[in-house]
Amino acid sequence: MLRAGLIRRLSSGLYTFLPLGLRALQKVERIVREEMDRAGALEILMPALHPQEIWERTGRFEVLKDVMFKIRDRQERGLVGPTHEEIVTDLVSHEVSSYRQLPMNLYQIQSKFRDEIRPRFGLMRAKEFIMKDAYSFDVGWDEAEASYRVMYETYRRIFRRCGLRTKIVEADTGAMGGSSSHEFMVLADSGEDGLVECTACSYAANLERAESKAGEAPVFDGAERTPEEVATPNLRTVQEVAAFFKSPPARLMKTLIYVADEKPVAVVVPGDRDVNEIKLRRSLSAAALALADDATIEKVTGAPVGFAGPVGLKIPVYADARVKGYRGAVTGANRKDAHLANVDLARDASVAEYVDVTFARDGDACPRCGAALQGKRGIEVGHVFKLGTKYSEQLGALYLDAEGKQHPAVMGCYGIGVTRTLQAVIEQRFDKDGIIWPLSVAPYSVEVLVVNAQHEESMAISLRLVEELERGGVDVLFDDRDERPGVKFKDADLLGLPLRVSVGERSLAKGGIEVRFRHSGEVRMAPVAEAAARIREWMGEVGAQLEEGS
Ligand code: ATP
Ligand code: MG
């Protein structure tokens, strides 16, 4: 995007849109608007700055405080604005009083400001970015479900029209809360999100949430013997201990001490897997969860960090379903410089509960059908949530039903990263020469390139063609720069508009102009007199190709 002159970086996570970038962005916005309007949503525009106090009312000031830019006005009143659930719910609490006013879906396309820990990948994770956010309000749960389905389908249409292939995955609801959510992922190796999809059924989920079925527990050597303490001086990591026991890392039962809502708990997982803290927090129904500090670990295990194990612990032990039935395993001895071998988890330790708290991974069994899961990477371009009544209850978005009884509205919320979507389009459509824009969001549909700007006839024909195309409603970029043809052709490929029309002495001598399709490289000739008509016809072909390809 930088090379093609679409954007410029001001500083980390802050970008200027140059003319070509802005045109593409506006085309994405237009698609989003058209589809949201078609779905019956109403566009509004809310302020980007909100009094901090409203965020304190829902408790989300605390939840989101790290990601919020916090500013103070001259009266020292705090202002923030990372997203708009609170603001729109407050609005609706004042505007809606009767079931007759529902359902209602309000959306906006607006700049969001977030103090991201790692702004990176250009527009993908910026400090200021454009989001389309929508919020639905319904009288009941079934109605809210219907609104959710409409948005889900609308998102599919939006991304398809942008020329994107998306994968829809089950997602964690995170700081938003609510009962369930789906993310729209653009598959790309550069994506920040990990996900798994089933090779047989339709199951797909973000790694933050993905489940997988545990297989048969392996039985290792020493399964028949009783636990034996082995001196392991200074061996703390799974790799070190596994190497010492000449065993695969999976034979180790890794034991981590967490503090969940101020109570220490032990979590046991296979040595070759990592704890998924999002799943763990859910499993324990904990509001706050963090790894214990060194002092707490020493206190609850009686040993310094690196030697924890489930045998003999006095705190609740949660074991991942994958270590259930583990026999002949190795684990920390809760004593400095010592491990236990020949451990049978069920026999030697007391497990409070078996839970699914590790990350699913490539080759694991699908939780629905048992077939193999496949790991992928993706870019989250959209996210839809069922929120329920959390915000409407807290902020008083209540309505009266036909009998005059008061109820909280049932909500959903729906976000699209508009600027991120634009970049994702490019992430999915490029070759070594540059961008391959889909017709729908290309900054211009057609580039007319005059090969030699000094050649009068070429110039005259080009100008007439540009005029005729524009009169017919085609948006045209005219490259009449006095540059070498090589430079202009290279730039045309880099910018990647769907059709490149070159007007030069050589092709004119052959009786026409040359039209090149960026996506296929195909070149066609058109007689000068019919050029505009042919180009319009071929644009239709390029548009249809977009539909098929997505
Ligand atoms: P992420 O997990 O990527 O931080 P999020 O869960 O914070 O995303 P939401 O609050 O659901 O995102 O925002 C809706 C959409 O806005 C996201 O799906 C994403 O496309 C986009 N988005 C979120 N944060 C950024 C950012 N820092 N820069 C650009 N786009 C973003
Ligand atoms: Mg975020």
XYZ file of C-alpha atoms and ligand atoms in Angstrom:
582
model
C 0.000 0.000 0.000
C 2.929 2.274 0.705
C 4.675 1.439 -2.541
C 1.514 1.842 -4.570
C 0.929 5.271 -3.049
C -2.289 4.408 -1.207
C -1.281 5.414 2.305
C 1.511 7.128 4.199
C 2.637 6.487 7.756
C 2.570 9.389 10.177
C 3.805 7.359 13.129
C 3.216 3.964 14.711
C -0.379 2.903 13.979
C -1.333 6.231 12.390
C -1.792 6.558 8.641
C -2.840 9.137 6.070
C -4.963 7.996 3.149
C -3.669 9.394 -0.144
C -6.124 9.978 -3.015
C -5.975 6.447 -4.437
C -6.194 4.800 -1.018
C -9.080 7.004 -0.015
C -11.045 6.102 -3.154
C -10.681 2.388 -2.392
C -11.650 2.995 1.233
C -14.744 4.904 0.158
C -15.748 2.032 -2.104
C -15.536 -0.398 0.810
C -17.582 2.012 2.913
C -20.168 2.276 0.187
C -20.592 -1.485 0.007
C -20.931 -1.629 3.788
C -23.531 1.170 3.765
C -25.558 -0.324 0.938
C -25.732 -3.714 2.604
C -26.478 -2.352 6.076
C -29.228 -0.166 4.635
C -30.580 -3.108 2.679
C -30.723 -5.089 5.950
C -32.878 -2.358 7.473
C -30.261 -0.844 9.760
C -30.270 2.932 10.297
C -27.093 4.979 10.070
C -26.240 7.373 12.879
C -23.009 9.021 13.982
C -21.983 8.983 17.621
C -19.163 10.981 19.177
C -15.721 9.450 19.390
C -15.255 10.912 22.889
C -17.364 9.666 25.750
C -17.482 10.674 29.403
C -15.552 8.066 31.330
C -18.357 7.894 33.860
C -20.678 5.963 31.510
C -17.965 3.324 31.089
C -17.642 3.035 34.840
C -21.351 2.273 35.085
C -20.926 -1.009 33.172
C -17.577 -1.862 34.719
C -15.908 -1.801 31.326
C -13.665 1.119 32.194
C -11.728 -1.418 34.225
C -11.905 -4.179 31.568
C -10.742 -1.996 28.685
C -8.582 0.504 30.519
C -5.348 -0.678 28.931
C -6.598 -0.291 25.384
C -8.375 3.048 25.879
C -6.839 6.400 25.123
C -7.759 8.415 28.181
C -7.884 12.139 27.836
C -8.923 14.907 30.204
C -10.793 18.057 29.383
C -9.979 21.379 31.039
C -12.206 20.504 33.961
C -10.171 17.315 34.439
C -13.096 15.151 33.377
C -12.005 11.860 31.775
C -12.962 11.116 28.167
C -12.529 7.778 26.369
C -13.914 6.070 23.258
C -12.759 2.568 22.257
C -16.168 1.269 21.061
C -19.859 2.182 21.446
C -21.990 -0.409 23.240
C -22.436 1.879 26.242
C -23.129 4.961 24.143
C -25.725 3.424 21.856
C -27.470 1.708 24.771
C -27.651 5.021 26.588
C -29.129 6.581 23.450
C -31.747 3.866 23.125
C -32.591 4.112 26.825
C -33.775 7.651 26.121
C -35.372 7.114 22.727
C -37.168 3.789 23.077
C -39.960 3.137 25.535
C -42.393 0.854 23.731
C -42.257 -2.511 21.997
C -43.763 -0.719 19.007
C -40.404 0.964 18.382
C -38.564 -2.350 18.150
C -36.736 -4.024 16.486
C -34.123 -1.399 15.847
C -30.646 -1.712 14.415
C -28.390 1.354 14.553
C -25.018 1.563 12.862
C -22.247 4.018 12.185
C -19.021 4.196 10.213
C -16.580 6.065 12.363
C -13.025 6.365 13.631
C -12.073 4.374 16.697
C -9.048 5.070 18.867
C -7.294 2.260 20.705
C -3.966 2.249 22.462
C -2.985 -1.156 21.037
C -0.044 -2.882 22.720
C 1.456 -3.730 19.348
C 0.259 -1.535 16.505
C 1.524 -3.298 13.397
C 1.008 -4.468 9.853
C -0.086 -1.058 8.657
C -3.847 -0.656 8.759
C -4.351 -4.120 10.253
C -3.744 -3.028 13.814
C -3.733 0.724 14.041
C -4.227 3.185 16.874
C -6.838 5.030 14.848
C -8.949 3.019 12.419
C -12.360 3.086 10.816
C -14.970 0.680 12.059
C -18.516 -0.001 11.061
C -20.309 -0.864 14.250
C -23.957 -1.838 14.507
C -26.203 -2.583 17.465
C -29.528 -4.390 17.368
C -32.314 -4.101 19.923
C -35.147 -6.616 20.051
C -38.112 -7.457 22.263
C -37.027 -11.048 22.953
C -34.358 -13.709 22.498
C -35.851 -15.299 19.378
C -36.210 -11.908 17.751
C -32.619 -11.065 18.703
C -31.503 -14.361 17.177
C -33.266 -13.393 13.935
C -31.502 -10.007 13.918
C -28.202 -11.812 14.443
C -28.885 -14.091 11.472
C -29.659 -11.096 9.284
C -26.347 -9.450 10.211
C -24.483 -12.722 9.697
C -25.866 -12.973 6.169
C -25.265 -9.272 5.566
C -21.626 -9.686 6.518
C -21.270 -12.558 4.092
C -22.627 -10.342 1.333
C -20.406 -7.420 2.291
C -17.216 -9.438 2.250
C -18.195 -11.290 -0.915
C -18.841 -7.981 -2.660
C -15.422 -6.758 -1.516
C -13.937 -9.741 -3.326
C -12.936 -11.499 -0.112
C -13.175 -15.172 0.653
C -13.960 -15.409 4.360
C -14.132 -18.289 6.781
C -16.699 -17.907 9.543
C -15.480 -19.237 12.882
C -16.858 -19.575 16.388
C -15.174 -17.001 18.558
C -14.620 -15.965 22.130
C -16.765 -13.074 23.326
C -13.898 -11.454 25.263
C -14.415 -7.990 26.712
C -17.749 -7.646 24.925
C -19.473 -10.283 27.022
C -22.629 -11.973 25.786
C -23.339 -15.565 24.968
C -21.848 -16.367 21.599
C -20.137 -14.855 18.640
C -18.713 -15.489 15.194
C -15.725 -13.963 13.505
C -15.275 -13.463 9.792
C -11.736 -14.452 8.938
C -9.759 -13.800 5.808
C -7.381 -16.721 5.534
C -3.819 -15.477 5.096
C -0.462 -16.689 6.377
C 0.230 -13.179 7.635
C -2.924 -13.244 9.809
C -2.606 -12.527 13.522
C -5.308 -15.010 14.543
C -4.929 -18.757 14.720
C -7.926 -20.925 13.934
C -8.777 -24.542 13.275
C -11.225 -25.939 10.796
C -12.482 -29.478 10.487
C -11.414 -31.379 7.394
C -14.754 -33.218 7.338
C -17.580 -31.164 8.877
C -18.291 -27.438 9.071
C -16.731 -26.870 12.518
C -14.333 -23.930 12.574
C -13.216 -21.863 15.534
C -10.724 -19.274 16.651
C -7.927 -20.866 18.698
C -9.001 -18.651 21.588
C -12.097 -20.788 21.784
C -11.531 -23.951 19.714
C -12.183 -27.267 21.395
C -10.895 -30.656 20.376
C -11.611 -34.187 21.492
C -9.016 -35.882 23.678
C -7.966 -39.270 22.345
C -6.989 -42.390 24.297
C -4.525 -41.520 27.056
C -1.060 -42.868 26.348
C 0.468 -45.301 28.821
C 4.214 -44.827 29.283
C 6.898 -47.127 30.715
C 6.852 -47.504 34.434
C 3.034 -47.547 34.475
C 3.061 -50.577 36.778
C 5.388 -49.015 39.305
C 4.768 -46.591 42.147
C 5.973 -42.990 41.971
C 9.672 -42.584 42.380
C 11.420 -39.340 43.242
C 14.334 -38.603 40.928
C 16.898 -35.861 41.501
C 16.746 -33.318 38.685
C 19.045 -30.514 39.814
C 18.299 -27.269 37.976
C 16.106 -28.969 35.383
C 12.999 -26.828 35.184
C 11.750 -26.600 31.641
C 9.813 -29.328 29.882
C 12.615 -29.676 27.334
C 15.301 -30.103 30.000
C 13.296 -32.616 32.017
C 12.160 -34.580 28.943
C 15.754 -34.819 27.732
C 16.880 -36.021 31.171
C 14.222 -38.775 31.259
C 14.872 -39.560 27.563
C 11.132 -39.306 27.002
C 8.865 -37.333 24.692
C 7.666 -34.014 26.192
C 4.092 -35.350 26.129
C 5.035 -37.812 28.889
C 5.459 -34.908 31.267
C 2.499 -33.507 33.090
C 3.173 -29.799 33.123
C 1.705 -28.209 36.233
C 1.013 -24.493 36.421
C -0.194 -22.574 39.411
C -2.791 -19.901 38.660
C -4.660 -17.501 40.852
C -8.337 -17.514 39.918
C -10.391 -14.849 41.683
C -7.734 -14.653 44.395
C -7.642 -18.432 45.006
C -4.649 -20.513 43.900
C -5.386 -23.531 41.679
C -3.161 -26.028 39.890
C -3.613 -26.770 36.193
C -2.120 -29.925 34.685
C -1.594 -30.294 30.945
C 0.519 -32.555 28.714
C 4.117 -31.333 28.507
C 3.845 -30.571 24.807
C 0.771 -28.338 25.096
C 0.144 -24.823 26.280
C -2.628 -23.641 28.534
C -5.250 -21.548 26.776
C -6.007 -18.997 29.478
C -9.219 -17.844 27.815
C -10.613 -21.375 27.921
C -9.253 -21.867 31.430
C -10.928 -18.726 32.708
C -14.200 -19.892 31.205
C -13.854 -23.403 32.660
C -13.246 -22.009 36.123
C -15.927 -19.313 35.660
C -13.344 -16.878 37.017
C -13.602 -13.127 36.595
C -9.861 -12.676 37.058
C -7.158 -15.169 36.211
C -3.390 -14.855 36.212
C -0.322 -17.031 36.678
C 0.714 -17.083 40.326
C 3.808 -15.173 41.330
C 6.931 -16.955 42.594
C 6.086 -16.413 46.260
C 2.611 -17.943 45.875
C 4.044 -20.905 43.962
C 6.567 -21.587 46.731
C 3.863 -21.282 49.319
C 1.381 -23.712 47.691
C 3.876 -26.259 46.326
C 6.641 -25.998 48.896
C 9.163 -25.746 46.056
C 10.593 -22.997 43.887
C 9.226 -22.404 40.380
C 9.774 -25.298 37.985
C 9.077 -28.262 40.244
C 5.294 -28.216 40.678
C 3.301 -31.411 40.237
C -0.219 -32.593 41.059
C 0.759 -35.246 43.639
C 0.139 -34.141 47.215
C -1.071 -30.611 46.440
C -3.521 -29.094 48.883
C -5.104 -26.707 46.357
C -7.724 -27.739 43.752
C -6.154 -29.543 40.792
C -7.743 -29.054 37.370
C -6.398 -31.467 34.788
C -6.796 -31.173 31.054
C -8.868 -33.991 29.569
C -5.772 -35.030 27.625
C -3.912 -36.178 30.765
C -6.876 -38.188 32.030
C -5.688 -41.791 32.370
C -2.011 -40.803 32.171
C 0.127 -43.599 33.665
C 3.892 -43.852 33.879
C 4.105 -40.091 33.548
C 6.707 -37.646 34.827
C 5.854 -34.589 36.864
C 7.351 -32.121 39.350
C 7.777 -33.495 42.897
C 6.875 -30.249 44.696
C 10.410 -30.311 46.038
C 13.415 -28.323 44.841
C 15.474 -30.131 42.190
C 13.212 -33.195 42.089
C 10.671 -34.835 39.782
C 8.456 -37.864 40.154
C 8.505 -40.708 37.638
C 5.927 -43.496 37.193
C 3.012 -41.263 38.125
C -0.519 -42.525 37.596
C -2.592 -39.363 37.736
C -5.845 -40.955 38.877
C -4.116 -43.136 41.491
C -1.587 -40.676 42.866
C -3.280 -37.299 42.761
C -6.676 -35.961 43.551
C -8.122 -34.208 40.527
C -10.973 -31.791 41.208
C -12.156 -31.800 37.613
C -11.087 -32.694 34.086
C -11.407 -29.726 31.770
C -10.509 -28.727 28.195
C -7.997 -25.933 28.703
C -5.262 -26.422 26.109
C -5.018 -24.928 22.637
C -6.463 -27.111 19.910
C -3.958 -27.816 17.166
C -3.421 -29.270 13.767
C -4.302 -32.960 13.687
C -6.463 -32.898 16.841
C -9.882 -34.534 16.650
C -12.884 -32.332 15.800
C -15.162 -31.878 18.832
C -18.217 -32.443 16.619
C -17.299 -35.309 14.302
C -13.870 -36.560 15.387
C -12.183 -35.999 12.008
C -8.841 -34.210 11.916
C -8.703 -30.482 12.548
C -6.499 -28.321 10.397
C -4.700 -25.249 11.704
C -4.866 -22.022 9.683
C -4.086 -18.350 10.121
C -6.523 -15.571 9.486
C -7.268 -11.869 9.637
C -10.391 -11.007 11.607
C -12.320 -8.544 9.460
C -15.686 -8.783 11.183
C -17.168 -9.951 14.448
C -20.817 -10.501 15.374
C -21.964 -10.949 18.992
C -25.119 -11.963 20.770
C -25.042 -9.625 23.734
C -28.279 -10.451 25.472
C -29.486 -7.998 28.108
C -26.201 -7.190 29.850
C -25.975 -3.609 28.595
C -29.693 -2.882 28.375
C -30.146 -3.863 32.020
C -27.160 -1.890 33.227
C -27.976 1.237 31.266
C -31.757 1.057 31.346
C -32.615 0.314 27.702
C -36.061 -0.888 28.717
C -39.329 -1.069 26.839
C -42.951 -1.679 27.772
C -44.705 -4.650 26.185
C -48.357 -4.669 25.036
C -49.473 -5.429 28.626
C -47.486 -2.501 29.984
C -44.787 -4.717 31.529
C -41.208 -3.504 31.416
C -38.361 -5.554 29.888
C -34.755 -4.943 28.908
C -34.183 -4.979 25.131
C -32.198 -7.991 23.886
C -29.099 -6.808 22.057
C -26.579 -7.853 19.476
C -23.512 -5.996 18.234
C -21.676 -6.263 14.967
C -18.326 -4.821 13.934
C -16.392 -4.584 10.704
C -12.887 -3.207 10.555
C -13.341 -1.099 7.438
C -9.707 -0.065 7.065
C -8.551 -3.558 7.985
C -10.905 -5.027 5.380
C -9.349 -2.844 2.716
C -5.893 -4.115 3.553
C -7.161 -7.695 3.767
C -8.427 -7.444 0.186
C -4.871 -6.754 -0.916
C -3.518 -9.471 1.379
C -5.670 -11.952 -0.534
C -5.130 -10.554 -4.023
C -1.642 -9.782 -5.191
C 1.224 -11.176 -7.239
C 4.894 -10.317 -7.521
C 4.105 -7.195 -9.528
C 1.584 -5.671 -7.159
C -2.070 -5.493 -6.216
C -4.846 -7.268 -8.126
C -7.917 -5.210 -7.223
C -11.381 -6.654 -7.499
C -13.529 -4.335 -9.584
C -15.773 -3.552 -6.620
C -13.182 -1.756 -4.495
C -10.464 -0.780 -6.998
C -9.591 2.923 -6.629
C -10.548 3.237 -10.317
C -11.942 0.548 -12.604
C -9.788 1.374 -15.581
C -6.400 2.911 -16.184
C -5.864 4.585 -19.518
C -2.140 4.731 -20.156
C -0.796 6.813 -22.963
C 2.451 5.112 -23.914
C 4.127 8.250 -25.224
C 2.708 11.515 -23.924
C 4.581 13.406 -26.668
C 2.712 11.557 -29.420
C -0.165 13.818 -30.373
C -2.456 11.242 -31.923
C -2.127 8.900 -28.900
C -2.856 11.793 -26.602
C -5.927 12.903 -28.538
C -7.363 9.389 -28.747
C -6.679 8.785 -25.050
C -8.402 11.994 -24.016
C -11.456 11.189 -26.114
C -11.585 7.676 -24.659
C -11.297 8.903 -21.062
C -14.086 11.394 -21.681
C -16.342 8.828 -23.275
C -15.748 6.312 -20.490
C -16.423 8.901 -17.808
C -19.586 9.982 -19.558
C -20.676 6.342 -19.419
C -20.104 6.303 -15.671
C -16.765 4.481 -15.691
C -14.179 5.771 -13.225
C -10.887 6.181 -15.037
C -7.350 6.918 -13.966
C -5.455 8.642 -16.768
C -1.687 8.144 -16.776
C -0.537 10.924 -19.085
C 2.754 11.423 -17.286
C 5.755 12.209 -19.426
C 7.591 9.111 -18.184
C 9.251 6.154 -19.880
C 6.680 3.482 -20.865
C 8.490 0.904 -18.715
C 7.958 3.005 -15.604
C 4.296 3.560 -16.393
C 3.589 -0.126 -17.096
C 5.345 -1.131 -13.877
C 3.314 1.395 -11.894
C 0.129 0.165 -13.552
C 0.875 -3.384 -12.405
C 1.777 -2.207 -8.922
C -1.425 -0.203 -8.514
C -3.280 -3.099 -10.127
C -6.498 -1.606 -11.501
C -8.660 -4.309 -13.128
C -8.242 -3.091 -16.730
C -5.254 -1.339 -18.230
C -5.898 0.337 -21.541
C -2.749 1.351 -23.351
C -2.788 3.728 -26.273
C 0.443 3.759 -28.258
C 1.779 4.209 -31.755
C 2.400 0.514 -32.255
C -1.095 -0.695 -31.356
C -2.737 2.197 -33.188
C -0.834 1.149 -36.308
C -2.446 -2.272 -35.892
C -5.802 -0.502 -35.789
C -6.606 -0.360 -32.113
C -5.844 -0.038 -28.477
C -4.642 -2.742 -26.125
C -6.602 -3.805 -23.055
C -4.929 -5.937 -20.426
C -6.803 -7.786 -17.638
C -4.801 -7.453 -14.430
C -6.122 -10.646 -12.801
C -5.396 -12.995 -15.705
C -2.788 -11.125 -17.719
C -4.961 -11.618 -20.801
C -4.560 -8.975 -23.516
C -7.295 -8.038 -25.995
C -7.378 -5.515 -28.799
C -10.248 -3.138 -29.488
C -10.755 -0.859 -32.494
C -10.509 2.795 -31.460
C -14.097 3.583 -32.438
C -15.518 0.756 -30.309
C -13.021 0.953 -27.476
C -15.313 2.491 -24.858
C -18.100 0.015 -25.557
C -15.723 -2.964 -25.439
C -14.174 -1.778 -22.185
C -17.563 -1.452 -20.528
C -18.477 -4.932 -21.722
C -15.201 -6.375 -20.425
C -15.658 -4.663 -17.081
C -18.810 -6.754 -16.767
C -16.701 -9.868 -17.310
C -14.250 -8.780 -14.640
C -17.136 -8.159 -12.231
C -18.634 -11.585 -12.909
C -15.245 -13.177 -12.337
C -15.266 -11.554 -8.891
C -18.540 -13.275 -8.015
C -17.272 -16.670 -9.155
C -13.922 -16.351 -7.456
C -15.341 -15.680 -4.021
P -8.752 -7.748 17.755
O -8.981 -9.038 18.466
O -8.166 -7.922 16.376
O -8.065 -6.702 18.584
P -11.272 -6.753 18.601
O -11.909 -7.965 19.129
O -10.642 -5.777 19.506
O -10.203 -7.179 17.465
P -13.751 -5.482 17.874
O -13.748 -4.614 19.048
O -14.723 -6.589 17.746
O -12.270 -6.035 17.613
O -13.803 -4.561 16.574
C -14.493 -4.907 15.380
C -13.543 -4.979 14.212
O -12.685 -3.845 14.149
C -12.596 -6.155 14.277
O -13.220 -7.314 13.774
C -11.462 -5.699 13.397
O -11.751 -5.982 12.033
C -11.442 -4.204 13.590
N -10.348 -3.771 14.480
C -10.249 -3.946 15.809
N -9.132 -3.394 16.299
C -8.489 -2.831 15.237
C -7.272 -2.080 15.083
N -6.499 -1.804 16.125
N -6.940 -1.654 13.844
C -7.718 -1.919 12.779
N -8.877 -2.612 12.855
C -9.265 -3.074 14.064
Mg -8.671 -5.451 20.057
